[in-house]
Amino acid sequence: MSRQMVRPGGRSARVQASVHTAVRELEAEVGRDALTVPLVAQRAGVTPSTIYRRWGDLTELLSDVAVERLRPDTAPKDHGALASDLAAWAEQFLDEMASPAGRAYIRDALLGDPDGTNAGQCSAYAADQVDLILARATERGDDIPEVETVIDRVVAPLMYRILFRPAGLDAAYARGLVAGLLGPVGQGGR
């Protein structure tokens, strides 16, 4: 499975990189619905049995690719205060996850995830980003909530709305969740 540890730079890492690249390229060229394991294998320069052995099936492969695509590529920006840092991050999270590509990656990540590992990894990405924001706030001497409290009161409602009630979802909603958690900007409360 792709979830096991691999040697950085080893054959396993090279296979994963080439297969992931093939999936992304083919999605752009022929569309997701036209993807097949043999097509991906041919593009990646591996045998279909390599993909089946490592990922099991196309759904699990797409899930693995989606989890990698959902990984943040930058640290949250530092705006100088917890409320503005968290509000800016929540807006960016909403923009990325609510986009058509973001929704497709979320769906794929969950569909090929029978044991919940990928969902847990996606949750860990958000928690790590929130933890960075809270660590900076602690260094500034701000009173901070727990990471899990931010997940429960900001991230969870955003994800629910993204997946099930996207109408009217905008940056003001994300900012409102943060204000509901921390109090109005400038008051520093929880």
Tab-separated table of C-alpha atoms in Angstrom:
chain	number	residue	atom	x	y	z
A	1	MET	CA	0.000	0.000	0.000
A	2	SER	CA	1.112	3.575	-0.533
A	3	ARG	CA	0.632	4.291	3.157
A	4	GLN	CA	3.734	2.376	4.231
A	5	MET	CA	7.028	4.113	4.825
A	6	VAL	CA	9.230	4.384	1.755
A	7	ARG	CA	12.902	5.136	1.425
A	8	PRO	CA	13.265	8.726	0.225
A	9	GLY	CA	14.699	8.521	-3.264
A	10	GLY	CA	14.201	4.758	-3.470
A	11	ARG	CA	12.427	2.877	-6.239
A	12	SER	CA	9.164	2.963	-4.320
A	13	ALA	CA	9.299	6.768	-4.098
A	14	ARG	CA	10.135	7.012	-7.802
A	15	VAL	CA	7.216	4.739	-8.722
A	16	GLN	CA	4.849	6.766	-6.544
A	17	ALA	CA	6.044	10.043	-8.074
A	18	SER	CA	5.728	8.789	-11.661
A	19	VAL	CA	2.288	7.267	-11.085
A	20	HIS	CA	1.019	10.406	-9.317
A	21	THR	CA	2.341	12.555	-12.169
A	22	ALA	CA	0.691	10.268	-14.719
A	23	VAL	CA	-2.656	10.541	-12.926
A	24	ARG	CA	-2.475	14.341	-12.794
A	25	GLU	CA	-1.460	14.639	-16.456
A	26	LEU	CA	-4.110	12.207	-17.663
A	27	GLU	CA	-6.826	13.858	-15.563
A	28	ALA	CA	-5.995	17.123	-17.321
A	29	GLU	CA	-5.838	15.525	-20.781
A	30	VAL	CA	-8.659	12.969	-20.855
A	31	GLY	CA	-10.651	13.673	-17.693
A	32	ARG	CA	-11.015	11.702	-14.521
A	33	ASP	CA	-13.776	9.436	-15.830
A	34	ALA	CA	-11.550	8.160	-18.641
A	35	LEU	CA	-8.763	7.043	-16.306
A	36	THR	CA	-7.917	3.356	-16.136
A	37	VAL	CA	-5.116	1.518	-14.385
A	38	PRO	CA	-3.569	0.362	-17.703
A	39	LEU	CA	-3.646	3.932	-19.057
A	40	VAL	CA	-1.986	5.312	-15.918
A	41	ALA	CA	0.564	2.479	-15.897
A	42	GLN	CA	1.500	3.088	-19.526
A	43	ARG	CA	1.995	6.822	-18.911
A	44	ALA	CA	3.988	6.184	-15.715
A	45	GLY	CA	6.210	3.553	-17.330
A	46	VAL	CA	5.203	0.773	-14.944
A	47	THR	CA	3.125	-2.371	-15.320
A	48	PRO	CA	-0.529	-2.412	-14.294
A	49	SER	CA	0.360	-5.126	-11.758
A	50	THR	CA	2.694	-2.636	-10.035
A	51	ILE	CA	-0.250	-0.295	-9.507
A	52	TYR	CA	-2.589	-3.072	-8.382
A	53	ARG	CA	0.031	-4.427	-5.980
A	54	ARG	CA	0.748	-1.035	-4.445
A	55	TRP	CA	-2.669	0.654	-4.493
A	56	GLY	CA	-5.187	-2.150	-4.912
A	57	ASP	CA	-7.412	-0.427	-7.461
A	58	LEU	CA	-7.995	2.844	-9.278
A	59	THR	CA	-10.162	4.253	-6.478
A	60	GLU	CA	-7.402	3.779	-3.904
A	61	LEU	CA	-4.825	5.243	-6.305
A	62	LEU	CA	-6.985	8.326	-6.882
A	63	SER	CA	-7.423	8.623	-3.124
A	64	ASP	CA	-3.662	8.541	-2.598
A	65	VAL	CA	-3.121	11.201	-5.275
A	66	ALA	CA	-5.883	13.352	-3.762
A	67	VAL	CA	-4.358	13.229	-0.287
A	68	GLU	CA	-1.042	14.383	-1.723
A	69	ARG	CA	-2.781	17.201	-3.608
A	70	LEU	CA	-4.575	18.307	-0.423
A	71	ARG	CA	-1.257	18.649	1.440
A	72	PRO	CA	-0.567	22.365	2.052
A	73	ASP	CA	2.514	23.550	0.193
A	74	THR	CA	3.210	26.617	2.334
A	75	ALA	CA	3.042	27.558	5.986
A	76	PRO	CA	0.194	29.844	7.054
A	77	LYS	CA	1.054	33.525	6.646
A	78	ASP	CA	1.907	35.555	9.729
A	79	HIS	CA	-0.348	38.622	9.967
A	80	GLY	CA	0.834	39.560	13.447
A	81	ALA	CA	-2.192	38.523	15.520
A	82	LEU	CA	-4.010	35.277	16.212
A	83	ALA	CA	-7.402	36.469	14.966
A	84	SER	CA	-6.078	37.785	11.653
A	85	ASP	CA	-3.775	34.767	11.160
A	86	LEU	CA	-6.591	32.313	11.790
A	87	ALA	CA	-9.144	34.267	9.732
A	88	ALA	CA	-6.761	34.494	6.757
A	89	TRP	CA	-5.974	30.789	7.012
A	90	ALA	CA	-9.671	29.849	7.263
A	91	GLU	CA	-10.456	31.935	4.159
A	92	GLN	CA	-7.629	30.289	2.210
A	93	PHE	CA	-8.688	26.822	3.427
A	94	LEU	CA	-12.242	27.563	2.282
A	95	ASP	CA	-11.087	28.856	-1.121
A	96	GLU	CA	-8.948	25.790	-1.759
A	97	MET	CA	-11.335	23.136	-0.452
A	98	ALA	CA	-14.529	24.650	-1.912
A	99	SER	CA	-13.040	24.976	-5.405
A	100	PRO	CA	-14.151	22.354	-7.931
A	101	ALA	CA	-10.689	20.755	-7.763
A	102	GLY	CA	-10.695	20.823	-3.963
A	103	ARG	CA	-14.108	19.164	-3.761
A	104	ALA	CA	-13.000	16.499	-6.253
A	105	TYR	CA	-9.865	15.779	-4.212
A	106	ILE	CA	-11.894	15.534	-1.000
A	107	ARG	CA	-14.288	13.088	-2.669
A	108	ASP	CA	-11.452	11.001	-4.081
A	109	ALA	CA	-9.545	11.025	-0.790
A	110	LEU	CA	-12.584	9.630	1.038
A	111	LEU	CA	-13.832	7.199	-1.631
A	112	GLY	CA	-10.656	5.135	-1.746
A	113	ASP	CA	-10.135	5.137	1.996
A	114	PRO	CA	-11.694	2.029	3.537
A	115	ASP	CA	-9.769	2.273	6.823
A	116	GLY	CA	-9.905	6.052	7.330
A	117	THR	CA	-6.156	6.581	6.974
A	118	ASN	CA	-6.461	9.198	4.250
A	119	ALA	CA	-9.195	11.102	6.065
A	120	GLY	CA	-6.951	11.126	9.120
A	121	GLN	CA	-4.041	12.436	7.056
A	122	CYS	CA	-6.158	15.255	5.613
A	123	SER	CA	-7.310	16.137	9.115
A	124	ALA	CA	-3.687	16.124	10.279
A	125	TYR	CA	-2.768	18.612	7.526
A	126	ALA	CA	-5.338	21.089	8.855
A	127	ALA	CA	-4.353	20.444	12.482
A	128	ASP	CA	-0.666	21.001	11.672
A	129	GLN	CA	-1.450	24.318	9.994
A	130	VAL	CA	-3.596	25.439	12.944
A	131	ASP	CA	-0.874	24.317	15.341
A	132	LEU	CA	1.655	26.546	13.534
A	133	ILE	CA	-0.700	29.515	13.832
A	134	LEU	CA	-1.281	28.839	17.539
A	135	ALA	CA	2.448	28.368	18.205
A	136	ARG	CA	3.172	31.794	16.704
A	137	ALA	CA	0.378	33.297	18.807
A	138	THR	CA	1.831	31.691	21.938
A	139	GLU	CA	5.231	33.217	21.144
A	140	ARG	CA	3.523	36.617	20.925
A	141	GLY	CA	1.885	36.024	24.309
A	142	ASP	CA	-1.669	35.622	22.967
A	143	ASP	CA	-4.275	33.610	24.850
A	144	ILE	CA	-4.970	30.660	22.539
A	145	PRO	CA	-7.580	27.925	22.199
A	146	GLU	CA	-6.649	24.249	21.860
A	147	VAL	CA	-5.979	22.892	18.358
A	148	GLU	CA	-8.958	20.539	18.671
A	149	THR	CA	-11.201	23.449	19.614
A	150	VAL	CA	-10.214	25.239	16.392
A	151	ILE	CA	-10.823	22.027	14.429
A	152	ASP	CA	-14.273	21.617	16.027
A	153	ARG	CA	-15.389	25.244	15.750
A	154	VAL	CA	-13.761	26.399	12.495
A	155	VAL	CA	-12.523	23.518	10.316
A	156	ALA	CA	-15.389	21.062	10.939
A	157	PRO	CA	-18.191	23.510	10.075
A	158	LEU	CA	-16.263	24.643	6.984
A	159	MET	CA	-15.851	21.060	5.771
A	160	TYR	CA	-19.492	20.233	6.471
A	161	ARG	CA	-20.677	23.255	4.518
A	162	ILE	CA	-18.197	22.597	1.674
A	163	LEU	CA	-19.432	19.023	1.306
A	164	PHE	CA	-23.138	19.315	2.065
A	165	ARG	CA	-24.350	22.960	2.049
A	166	PRO	CA	-22.081	24.985	-0.232
A	167	ALA	CA	-24.663	27.612	-1.228
A	168	GLY	CA	-23.740	31.034	0.115
A	169	LEU	CA	-20.432	29.844	1.483
A	170	ASP	CA	-17.958	32.731	1.421
A	171	ALA	CA	-15.044	34.385	3.212
A	172	ALA	CA	-17.431	36.179	5.587
A	173	TYR	CA	-18.658	32.791	6.820
A	174	ALA	CA	-15.074	31.658	7.506
A	175	ARG	CA	-14.281	34.936	9.297
A	176	GLY	CA	-17.490	34.584	11.322
A	177	LEU	CA	-16.456	31.152	12.548
A	178	VAL	CA	-13.131	32.563	13.725
A	179	ALA	CA	-14.839	35.534	15.394
A	180	GLY	CA	-17.255	33.136	17.092
A	181	LEU	CA	-14.299	31.231	18.497
A	182	LEU	CA	-12.000	34.115	19.433
A	183	GLY	CA	-14.389	37.009	19.891
A	184	PRO	CA	-14.263	40.175	17.797
A	185	VAL	CA	-10.849	40.958	16.318
A	186	GLY	CA	-8.767	42.979	18.739
A	187	GLN	CA	-10.316	41.615	21.933
A	188	GLY	CA	-7.998	38.599	22.088
A	189	GLY	CA	-10.559	36.390	23.826
A	190	ARG	CA	-11.552	32.866	22.963
